[in-house]
Coordinates of C-alpha atoms in Angstrom, one line a residue:
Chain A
X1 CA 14.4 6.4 10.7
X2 CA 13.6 9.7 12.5
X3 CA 11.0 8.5 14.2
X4 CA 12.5 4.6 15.2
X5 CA 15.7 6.6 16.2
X6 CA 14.8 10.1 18.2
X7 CA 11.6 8.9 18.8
X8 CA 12.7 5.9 20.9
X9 CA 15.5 7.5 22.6
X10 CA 13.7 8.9 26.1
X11 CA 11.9 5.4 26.5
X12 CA 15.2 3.8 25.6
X13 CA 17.1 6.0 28.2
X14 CA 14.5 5.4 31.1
X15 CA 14.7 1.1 30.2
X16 CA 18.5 1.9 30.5
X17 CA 19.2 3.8 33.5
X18 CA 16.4 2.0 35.8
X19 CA 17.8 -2.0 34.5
X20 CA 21.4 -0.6 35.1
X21 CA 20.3 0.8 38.6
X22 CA 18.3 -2.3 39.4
X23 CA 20.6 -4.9 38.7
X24 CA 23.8 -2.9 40.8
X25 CA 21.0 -3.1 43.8
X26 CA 19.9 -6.6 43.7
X27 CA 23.9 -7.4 43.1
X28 CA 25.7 -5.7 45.7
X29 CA 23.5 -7.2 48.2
X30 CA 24.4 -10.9 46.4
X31 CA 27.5 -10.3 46.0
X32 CA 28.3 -9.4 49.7
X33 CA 27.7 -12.5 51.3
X34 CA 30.9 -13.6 49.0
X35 CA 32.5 -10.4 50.2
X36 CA 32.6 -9.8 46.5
X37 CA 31.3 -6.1 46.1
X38 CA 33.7 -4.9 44.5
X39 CA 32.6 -6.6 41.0
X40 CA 29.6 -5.3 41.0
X41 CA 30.9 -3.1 37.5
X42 CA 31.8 -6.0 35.9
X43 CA 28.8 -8.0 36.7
X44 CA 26.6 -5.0 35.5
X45 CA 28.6 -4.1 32.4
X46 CA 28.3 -8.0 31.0
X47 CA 24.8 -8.4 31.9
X48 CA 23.8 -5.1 30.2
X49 CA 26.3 -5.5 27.2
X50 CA 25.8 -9.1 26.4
X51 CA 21.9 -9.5 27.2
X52 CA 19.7 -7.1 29.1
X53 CA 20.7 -3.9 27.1
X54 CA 20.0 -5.5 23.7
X55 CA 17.4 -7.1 24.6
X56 CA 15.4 -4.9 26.7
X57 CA 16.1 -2.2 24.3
X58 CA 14.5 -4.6 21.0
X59 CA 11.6 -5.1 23.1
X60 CA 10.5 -1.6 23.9
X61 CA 11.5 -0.8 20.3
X62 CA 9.2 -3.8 19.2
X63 CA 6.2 -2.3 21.7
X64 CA 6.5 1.2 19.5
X65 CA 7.7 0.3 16.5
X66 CA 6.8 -3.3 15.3
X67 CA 2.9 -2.0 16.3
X68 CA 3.9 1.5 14.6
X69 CA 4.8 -0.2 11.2
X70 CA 2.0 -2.4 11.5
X71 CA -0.9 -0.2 12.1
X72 CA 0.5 2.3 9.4
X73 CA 0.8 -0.7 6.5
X74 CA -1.9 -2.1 7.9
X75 CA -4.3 1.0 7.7
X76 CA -2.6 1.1 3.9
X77 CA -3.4 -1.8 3.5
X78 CA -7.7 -2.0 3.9
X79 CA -8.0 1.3 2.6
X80 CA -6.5 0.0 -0.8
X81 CA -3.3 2.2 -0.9
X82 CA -0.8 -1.4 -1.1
X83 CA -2.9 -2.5 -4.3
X84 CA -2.7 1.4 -5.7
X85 CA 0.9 0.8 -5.7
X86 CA 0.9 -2.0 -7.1
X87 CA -1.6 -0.8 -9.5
X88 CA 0.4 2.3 -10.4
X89 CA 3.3 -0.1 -11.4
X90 CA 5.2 0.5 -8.3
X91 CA 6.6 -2.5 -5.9
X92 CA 5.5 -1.8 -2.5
X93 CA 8.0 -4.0 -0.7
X94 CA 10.4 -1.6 -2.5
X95 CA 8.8 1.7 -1.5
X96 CA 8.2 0.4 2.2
X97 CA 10.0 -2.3 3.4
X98 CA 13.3 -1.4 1.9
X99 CA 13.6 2.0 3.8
X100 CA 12.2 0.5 7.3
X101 CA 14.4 -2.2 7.1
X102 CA 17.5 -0.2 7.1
X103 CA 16.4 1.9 9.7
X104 CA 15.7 -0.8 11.9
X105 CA 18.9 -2.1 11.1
X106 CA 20.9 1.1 12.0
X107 CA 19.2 2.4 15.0
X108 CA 18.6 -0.3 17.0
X109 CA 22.3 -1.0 17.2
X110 CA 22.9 2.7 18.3
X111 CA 20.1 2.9 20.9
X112 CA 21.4 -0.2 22.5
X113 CA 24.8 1.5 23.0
X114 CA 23.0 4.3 24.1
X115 CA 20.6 2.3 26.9
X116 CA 23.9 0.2 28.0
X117 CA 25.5 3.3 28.5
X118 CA 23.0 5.0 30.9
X119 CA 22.5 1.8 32.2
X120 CA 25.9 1.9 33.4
X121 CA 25.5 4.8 34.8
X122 CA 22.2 4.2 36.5
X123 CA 24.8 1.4 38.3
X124 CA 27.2 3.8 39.4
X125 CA 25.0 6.1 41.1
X126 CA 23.6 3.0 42.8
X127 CA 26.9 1.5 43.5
X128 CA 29.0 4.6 44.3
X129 CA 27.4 7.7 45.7
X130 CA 24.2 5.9 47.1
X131 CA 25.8 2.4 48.5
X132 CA 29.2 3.2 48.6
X133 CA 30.5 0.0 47.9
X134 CA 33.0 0.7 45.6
X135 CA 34.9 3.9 44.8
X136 CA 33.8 5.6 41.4
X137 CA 37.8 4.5 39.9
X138 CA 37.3 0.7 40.7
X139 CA 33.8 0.9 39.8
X140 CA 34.7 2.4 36.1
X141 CA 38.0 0.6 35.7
X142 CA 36.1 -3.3 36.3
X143 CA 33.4 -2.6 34.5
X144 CA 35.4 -1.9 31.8
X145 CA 37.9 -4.3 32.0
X146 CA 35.0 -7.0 32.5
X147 CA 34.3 -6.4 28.8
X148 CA 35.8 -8.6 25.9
X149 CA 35.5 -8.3 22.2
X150 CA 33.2 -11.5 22.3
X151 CA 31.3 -9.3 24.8
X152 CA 30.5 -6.6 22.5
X153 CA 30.7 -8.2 19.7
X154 CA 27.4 -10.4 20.9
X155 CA 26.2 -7.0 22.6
X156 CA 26.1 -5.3 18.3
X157 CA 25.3 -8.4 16.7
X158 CA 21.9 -9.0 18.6
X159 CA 20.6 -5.4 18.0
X160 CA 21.3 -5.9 14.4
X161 CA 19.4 -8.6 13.7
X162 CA 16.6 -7.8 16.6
X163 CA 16.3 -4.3 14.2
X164 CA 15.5 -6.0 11.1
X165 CA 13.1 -8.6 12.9
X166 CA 11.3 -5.7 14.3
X167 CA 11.0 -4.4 11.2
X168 CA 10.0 -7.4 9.1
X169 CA 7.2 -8.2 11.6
X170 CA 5.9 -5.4 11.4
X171 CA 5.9 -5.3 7.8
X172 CA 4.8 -8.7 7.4
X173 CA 1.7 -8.0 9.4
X174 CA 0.9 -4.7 8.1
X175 CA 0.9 -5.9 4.4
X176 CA -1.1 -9.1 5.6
X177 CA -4.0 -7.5 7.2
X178 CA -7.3 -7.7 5.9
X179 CA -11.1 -7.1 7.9
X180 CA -10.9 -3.3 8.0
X181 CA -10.1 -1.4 10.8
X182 CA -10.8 -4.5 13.3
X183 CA -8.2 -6.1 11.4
X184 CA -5.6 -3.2 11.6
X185 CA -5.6 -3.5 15.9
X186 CA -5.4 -7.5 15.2
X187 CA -2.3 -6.5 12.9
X188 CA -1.1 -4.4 15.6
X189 CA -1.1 -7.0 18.6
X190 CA 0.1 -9.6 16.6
X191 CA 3.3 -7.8 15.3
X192 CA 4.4 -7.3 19.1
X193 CA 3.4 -10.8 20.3
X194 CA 5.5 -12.2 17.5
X195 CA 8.4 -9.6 17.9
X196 CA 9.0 -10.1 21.3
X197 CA 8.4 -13.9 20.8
X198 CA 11.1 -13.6 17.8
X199 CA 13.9 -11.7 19.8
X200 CA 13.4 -13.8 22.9
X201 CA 14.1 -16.7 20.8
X202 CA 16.9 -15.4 18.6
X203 CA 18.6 -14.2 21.6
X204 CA 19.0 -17.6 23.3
X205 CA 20.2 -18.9 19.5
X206 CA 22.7 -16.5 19.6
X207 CA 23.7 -16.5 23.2
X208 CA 24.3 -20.8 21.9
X209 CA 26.7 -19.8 19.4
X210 CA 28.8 -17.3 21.4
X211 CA 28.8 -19.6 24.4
X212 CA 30.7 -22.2 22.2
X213 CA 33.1 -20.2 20.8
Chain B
X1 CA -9.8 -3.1 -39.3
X2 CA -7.5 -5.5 -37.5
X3 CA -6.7 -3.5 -34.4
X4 CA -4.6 -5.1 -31.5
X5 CA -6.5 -5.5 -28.5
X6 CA -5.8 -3.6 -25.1
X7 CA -7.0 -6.1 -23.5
X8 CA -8.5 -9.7 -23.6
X9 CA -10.2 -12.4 -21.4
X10 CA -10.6 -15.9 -22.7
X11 CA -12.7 -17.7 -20.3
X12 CA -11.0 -16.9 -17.0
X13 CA -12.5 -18.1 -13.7
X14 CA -11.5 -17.8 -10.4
X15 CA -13.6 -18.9 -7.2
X16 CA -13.1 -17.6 -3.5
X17 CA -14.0 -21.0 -1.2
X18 CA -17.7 -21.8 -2.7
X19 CA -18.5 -18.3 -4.5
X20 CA -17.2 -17.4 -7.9
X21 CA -16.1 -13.9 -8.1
X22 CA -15.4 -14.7 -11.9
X23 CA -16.8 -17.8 -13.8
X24 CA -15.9 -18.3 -17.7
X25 CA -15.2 -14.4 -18.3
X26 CA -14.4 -14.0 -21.7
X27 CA -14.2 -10.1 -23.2
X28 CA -11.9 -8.1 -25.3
X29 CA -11.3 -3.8 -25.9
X30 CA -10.2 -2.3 -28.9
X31 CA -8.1 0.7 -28.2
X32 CA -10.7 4.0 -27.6
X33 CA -13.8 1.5 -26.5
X34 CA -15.5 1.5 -23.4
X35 CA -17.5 -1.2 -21.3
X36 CA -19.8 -0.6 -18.6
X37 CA -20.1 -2.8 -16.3
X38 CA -23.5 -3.5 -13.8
X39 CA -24.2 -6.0 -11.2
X40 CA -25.2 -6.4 -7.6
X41 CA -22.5 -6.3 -4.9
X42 CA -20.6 -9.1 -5.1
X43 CA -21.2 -10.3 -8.6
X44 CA -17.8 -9.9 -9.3
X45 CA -17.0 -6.4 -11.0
X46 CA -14.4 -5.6 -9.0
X47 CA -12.3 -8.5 -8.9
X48 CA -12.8 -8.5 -12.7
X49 CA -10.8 -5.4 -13.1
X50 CA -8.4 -6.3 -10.2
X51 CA -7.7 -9.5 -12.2
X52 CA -7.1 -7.6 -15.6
X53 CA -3.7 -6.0 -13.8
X54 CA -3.0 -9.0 -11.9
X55 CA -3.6 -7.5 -8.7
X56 CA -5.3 -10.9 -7.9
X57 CA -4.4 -14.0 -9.5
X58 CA -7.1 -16.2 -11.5
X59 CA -8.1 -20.0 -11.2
X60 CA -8.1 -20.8 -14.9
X61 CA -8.3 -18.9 -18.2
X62 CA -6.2 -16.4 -19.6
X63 CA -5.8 -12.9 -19.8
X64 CA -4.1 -10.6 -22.0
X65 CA -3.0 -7.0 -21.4
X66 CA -1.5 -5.1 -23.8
X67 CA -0.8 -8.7 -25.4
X68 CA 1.4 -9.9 -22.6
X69 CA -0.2 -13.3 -20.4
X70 CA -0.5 -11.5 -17.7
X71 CA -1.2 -15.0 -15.5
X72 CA 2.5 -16.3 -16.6
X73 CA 4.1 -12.8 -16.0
X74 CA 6.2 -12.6 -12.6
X75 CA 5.2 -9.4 -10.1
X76 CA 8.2 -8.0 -10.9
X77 CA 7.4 -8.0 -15.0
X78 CA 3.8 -6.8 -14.5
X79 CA 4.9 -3.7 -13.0
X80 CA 5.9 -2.6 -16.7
X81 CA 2.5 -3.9 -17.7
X82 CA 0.4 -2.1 -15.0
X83 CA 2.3 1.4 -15.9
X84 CA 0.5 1.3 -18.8
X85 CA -3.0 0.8 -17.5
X86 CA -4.4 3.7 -15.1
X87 CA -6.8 2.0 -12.2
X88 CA -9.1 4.4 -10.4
X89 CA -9.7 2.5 -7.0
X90 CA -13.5 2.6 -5.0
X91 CA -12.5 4.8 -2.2
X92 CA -9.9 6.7 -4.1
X93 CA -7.0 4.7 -3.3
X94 CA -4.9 7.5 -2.5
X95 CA -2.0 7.7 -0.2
X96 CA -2.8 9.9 3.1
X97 CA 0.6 10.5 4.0
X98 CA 1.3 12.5 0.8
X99 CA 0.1 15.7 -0.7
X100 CA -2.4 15.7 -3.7
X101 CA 0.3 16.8 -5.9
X102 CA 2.2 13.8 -4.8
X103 CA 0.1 11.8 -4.9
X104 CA -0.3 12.3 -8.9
X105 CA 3.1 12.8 -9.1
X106 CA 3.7 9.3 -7.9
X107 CA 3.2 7.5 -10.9
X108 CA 5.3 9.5 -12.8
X109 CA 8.7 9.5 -10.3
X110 CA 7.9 6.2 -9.5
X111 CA 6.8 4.2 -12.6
X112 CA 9.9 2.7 -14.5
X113 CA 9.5 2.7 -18.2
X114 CA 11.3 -0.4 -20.6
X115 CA 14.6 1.1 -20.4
X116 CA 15.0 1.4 -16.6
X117 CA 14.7 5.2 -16.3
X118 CA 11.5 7.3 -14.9
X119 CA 8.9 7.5 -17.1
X120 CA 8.9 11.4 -17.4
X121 CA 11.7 14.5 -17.4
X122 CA 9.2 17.5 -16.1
X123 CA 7.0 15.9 -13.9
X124 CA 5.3 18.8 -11.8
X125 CA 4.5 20.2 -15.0
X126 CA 2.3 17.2 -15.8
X127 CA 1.3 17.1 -12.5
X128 CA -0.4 20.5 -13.0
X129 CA -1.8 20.0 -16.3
X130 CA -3.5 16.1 -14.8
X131 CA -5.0 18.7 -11.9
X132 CA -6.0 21.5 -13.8
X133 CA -8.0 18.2 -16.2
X134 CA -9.8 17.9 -13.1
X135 CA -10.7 21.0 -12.3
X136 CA -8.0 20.6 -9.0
X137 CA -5.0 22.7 -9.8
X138 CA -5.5 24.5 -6.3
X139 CA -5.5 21.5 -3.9
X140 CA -2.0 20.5 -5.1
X141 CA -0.5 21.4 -1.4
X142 CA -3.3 19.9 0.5
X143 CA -3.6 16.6 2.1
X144 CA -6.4 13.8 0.2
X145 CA -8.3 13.6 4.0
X146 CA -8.9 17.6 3.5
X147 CA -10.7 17.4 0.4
X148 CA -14.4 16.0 -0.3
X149 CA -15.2 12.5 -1.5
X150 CA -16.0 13.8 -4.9
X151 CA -12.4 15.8 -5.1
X152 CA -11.1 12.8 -4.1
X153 CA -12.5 10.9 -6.5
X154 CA -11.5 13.3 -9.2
X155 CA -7.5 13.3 -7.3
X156 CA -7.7 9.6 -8.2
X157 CA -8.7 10.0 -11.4
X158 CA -6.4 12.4 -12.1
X159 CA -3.6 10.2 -11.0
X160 CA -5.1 7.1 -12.8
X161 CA -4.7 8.8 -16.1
X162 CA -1.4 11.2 -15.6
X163 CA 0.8 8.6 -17.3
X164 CA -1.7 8.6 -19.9
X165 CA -1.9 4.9 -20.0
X166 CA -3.8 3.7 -23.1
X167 CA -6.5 2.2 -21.0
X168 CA -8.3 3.2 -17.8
X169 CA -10.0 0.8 -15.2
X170 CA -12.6 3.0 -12.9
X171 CA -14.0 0.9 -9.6
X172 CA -17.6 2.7 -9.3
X173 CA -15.9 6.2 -10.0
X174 CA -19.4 7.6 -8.8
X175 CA -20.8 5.6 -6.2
X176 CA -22.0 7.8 -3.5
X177 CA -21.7 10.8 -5.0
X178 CA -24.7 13.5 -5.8
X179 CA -25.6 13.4 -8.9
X180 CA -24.2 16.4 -9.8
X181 CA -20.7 15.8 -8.8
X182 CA -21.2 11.8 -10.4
X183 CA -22.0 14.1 -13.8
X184 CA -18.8 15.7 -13.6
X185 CA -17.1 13.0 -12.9
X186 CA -18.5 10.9 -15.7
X187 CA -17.8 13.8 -17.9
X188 CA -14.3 13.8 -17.0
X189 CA -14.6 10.4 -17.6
X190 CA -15.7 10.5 -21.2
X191 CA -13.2 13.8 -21.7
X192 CA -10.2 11.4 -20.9
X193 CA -11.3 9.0 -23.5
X194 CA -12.2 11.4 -26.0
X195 CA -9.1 13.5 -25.5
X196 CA -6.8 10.5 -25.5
X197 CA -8.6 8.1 -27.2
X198 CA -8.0 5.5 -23.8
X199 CA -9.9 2.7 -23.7
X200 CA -11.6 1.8 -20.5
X201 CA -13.8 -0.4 -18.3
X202 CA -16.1 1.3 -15.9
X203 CA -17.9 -0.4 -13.3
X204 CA -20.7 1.4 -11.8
X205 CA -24.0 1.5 -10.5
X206 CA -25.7 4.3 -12.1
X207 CA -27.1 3.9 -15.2
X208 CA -27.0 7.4 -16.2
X209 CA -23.1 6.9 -16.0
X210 CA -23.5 4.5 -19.2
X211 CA -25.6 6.6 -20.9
X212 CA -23.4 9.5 -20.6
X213 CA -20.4 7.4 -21.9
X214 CA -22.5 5.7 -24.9
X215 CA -24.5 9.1 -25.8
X216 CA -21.9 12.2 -25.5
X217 CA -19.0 12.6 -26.5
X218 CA -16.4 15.6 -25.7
X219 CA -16.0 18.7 -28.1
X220 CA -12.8 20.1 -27.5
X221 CA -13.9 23.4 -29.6
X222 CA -17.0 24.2 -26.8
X223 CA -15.2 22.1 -24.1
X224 CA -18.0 20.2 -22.6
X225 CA -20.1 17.2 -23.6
X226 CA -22.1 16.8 -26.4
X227 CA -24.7 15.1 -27.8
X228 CA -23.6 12.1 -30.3
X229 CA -27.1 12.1 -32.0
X230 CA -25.9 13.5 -34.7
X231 CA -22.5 12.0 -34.8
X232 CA -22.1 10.7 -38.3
X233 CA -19.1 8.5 -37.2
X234 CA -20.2 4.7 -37.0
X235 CA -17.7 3.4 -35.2
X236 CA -17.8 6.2 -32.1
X237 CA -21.2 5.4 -31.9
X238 CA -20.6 2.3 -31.4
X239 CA -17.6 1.9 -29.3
X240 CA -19.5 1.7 -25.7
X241 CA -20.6 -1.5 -24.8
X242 CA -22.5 -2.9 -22.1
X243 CA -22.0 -5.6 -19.9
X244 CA -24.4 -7.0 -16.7
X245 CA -22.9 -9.5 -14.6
X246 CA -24.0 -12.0 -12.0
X247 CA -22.7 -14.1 -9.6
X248 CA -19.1 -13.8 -11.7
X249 CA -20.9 -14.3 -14.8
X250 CA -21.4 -12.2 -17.9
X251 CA -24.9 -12.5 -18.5
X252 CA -25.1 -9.6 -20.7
X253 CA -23.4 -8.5 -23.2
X254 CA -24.5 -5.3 -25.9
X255 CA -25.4 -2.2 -27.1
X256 CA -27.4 0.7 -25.1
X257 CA -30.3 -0.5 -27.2
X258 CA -30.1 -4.0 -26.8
X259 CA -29.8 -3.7 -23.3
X260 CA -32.8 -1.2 -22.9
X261 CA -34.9 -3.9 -25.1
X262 CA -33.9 -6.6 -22.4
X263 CA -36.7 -8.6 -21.3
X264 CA -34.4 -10.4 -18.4
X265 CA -35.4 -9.0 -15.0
X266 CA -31.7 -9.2 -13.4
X267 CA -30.9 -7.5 -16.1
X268 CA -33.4 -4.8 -16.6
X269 CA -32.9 -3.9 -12.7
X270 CA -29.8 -1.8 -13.7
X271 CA -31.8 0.3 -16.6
X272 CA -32.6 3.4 -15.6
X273 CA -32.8 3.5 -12.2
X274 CA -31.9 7.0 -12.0
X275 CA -30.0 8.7 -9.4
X276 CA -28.6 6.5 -6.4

């Protein structure tokens, strides 16, 4: 958990701030030619609350941890310490999976609040001190405003699940590994690959079902 | 004497794509016996002892542990079953991330007897008492990749026998190992079946490692190995069997005599071929 959580946090915070900064750029110069500048806190808040920030967030998580998990089961795995639990009467998916799997579950929710909220800051100081588009109250007050409960509802949900996909891929391919330490590296890619593959596509599943209701 | 057995194989087989790692395996060990297993790499010793605690499943042919099926058992029910079998793994087997004193602890915090409660009440006492077996008290803080093959070899063995499960499966417990470190180890060996009457299967490659099972036996009075020449009882004597496989088969089965006296060459390849 220590290491998912704390561990993630300065890559987290840099993937926050830059895509919060980015997209208040690329906006304000869109959103001009409507003579519509002054959303620019609402547009940023619902992209980063609804999409970017979970998802950005799962995938930089996936790059460290899904490969993390993997390598380290993985490494258990070909150097006969999975069987030795098993041997020794003990269930591995309880000693290993179980605790991963929470963590997963309970800190990729909280980075994501943590990346959306730098990223709305990164936005600010693009939209207010270096722009000057917008004054600092209106920038605050839309973005804010901009927000419903579906909003963040969607923007909690996602990381959840994202945290225990991350977690269950990299598991899965850690504990399936075989071929040594060749095999762990395969392990290793693979779990990312099919990650990133996995929250890209749960994502647009769940963006379906909010999008109807 | 009708003893239950600890363990019995009635013609199991089990092939990997075109090989067989096991092909009509049928044995059975009385509580306090030992078999030593030989055969060339990939004649099936190992997945022999992995398929006694179901750690791979067979094709056909049934196998009894502790007089349990341990083919129709579920994972979860063989973890009860494998408690009570200690399995000393080829490279050691032991877990990296923990200290050596965790890692024997392990099975003790971690092993859930019948009635849903750890196994033990003290365990770093019996921690301590499996290291000091082993001649290992002092490592207890250290981490497995700091000690020496043979240490960790000896770790495993001390944590394959801390429960003290009434049988013992040891994967090559002294292959690559001098001589004099495989010596201790097979003495240890012999010391945990003496002392606790466990029966076990040993595969190895050194012959000397059967002899020293079939031939000694441990005196608690001098504490160290001693001759069973003039061992008067029958059945110690005659309690260490040995078994040569090939190609999954069983293609001998006997006494240190018989097996000396064998005219087969596969099988007189693994008589004495001293010190690997």
């Amino acid at each position: 958990m220590d290491i998912i959580g704390f561990g993630s946090l300065p890559i987290v915070i840099l993937t926050g701030f830059f895509s919060g900064a980015i997209i208040a750029l690329q906006m304000a110069r869109a959103l001009n030619t409507y003579g519509a500048s002054s959303e620019v806190g609402a547009i940023v808040s619902l992209t980063l609350v609804r999409e970017l920030g979970p998802v950005l967030t799962a995938l930089m998580v996936a790059g460290r941890n899904a490969s993390g998990i993997a390598s380290e089961l993985g490494s258990m795995k070909v150097t006969e310490q999975i069987d030795a639990m098993r041997a020794l009467g003990t269930d591995p998916l309880q000693k290993l999976v179980t605790p991963r799997l929470i963590a997963g579950a309970v800190m990729l929710p909280a980075l994501t609040v943590i990346a959306d909220a730098i990223g709305l800051v990164g936005a600010y100081l693009v939209a207010v001190p270096l722009l000057r588009i917008i004054t600092a109250g209106e920038y605050w007050s839309t973005s804010w405003r901009a927000l419903v409960v579906n909003d963040l509802a969607q923007g909690l949900i996602k990381p959840l699940i994202f945290g225990i996909i991350i977690s269950l891929v990299g598991c899965f391919y850690g504990l399936k590994t075989t071929g040594g330490t060749q095999g762990v590296g395969k392990a290793t890619t693979e779990a990312v690959v099919s990650a990133s593959i996995w929250i890209f596509s749960v994502t647009f599943l769940i963006d379906k079902i909010f999008v109807n209701l | 004497m009708a003893e239950e057995p600890v363990l019995a194989l009635e013609n199991v087989n089990l092939r990997f794509g075109e090989k067989w790692a096991l092909k009509n395996v049928s044995l059975k060990l009385n509580p306090g016996e030992t078999r030593i297993i030989f055969g060339e790499a990939g004649s099936g010793k190992t997945s022999l002892l992995k398929a006694v605690v179901g750690l791979i499943g067979v094709d056909t042919g049934r196998i009894e542990l502790f007089g349990k099926d341990v083919g129709a058992s579920k994972e979860r029910d063989l973890f009860a079953l494998r408690s009570r079998a200690g399995f000393l793994f080829q490279e050691g087997g032991l877990f990296d991330s923990l200290t050596v004193g965790e890692n024997v602890e392990y099975p003790l915090v971690n092993q859930v007897s019948a009635n849903g409660q750890p196994a033990v009440e003290n365990p770093q006492e019996k921690v301590r008492e499996a290291l000091r077996f082993v001649e290992l008290e002092h490592t207890m803080e250290q981490f497995p990749a700091e000690l020496s093959g043979g240490m960790r070899r000896r770790v495993g063995i001390a944590r394959a026998t801390v429960t003290e499960p009434p049988l013992v499966l040891y994967d090559s417990p002294t292959a690559g190992l001098d001589p004099i470190t495989a010596n201790t180890i097979m003495a240890l060996v012999a010391k945990e079946r003496d002392v606790k009457n466990s029966a076990s299967l040993i595969v190895t490659h050194r012959y000397q490692d059967g002899e020293i099972m079939a031939d000694f036996q441990y005196d608690p009075a001098a504490q160290e190995l001693v001759t069973m020449d003039t061992c008067k009882d029958e059945r110690k004597r005659r309690r260490t069997r040995f078994i040569v496989m090939k190609g999954g088969e069983i293609v001998f089965f006997g006494t240190r005599e018989e097996l000396e006296k064998s005219s087969d060459s596969y099988v007189k390849r693994f008589v004495r071929k001293g010190d690997m």
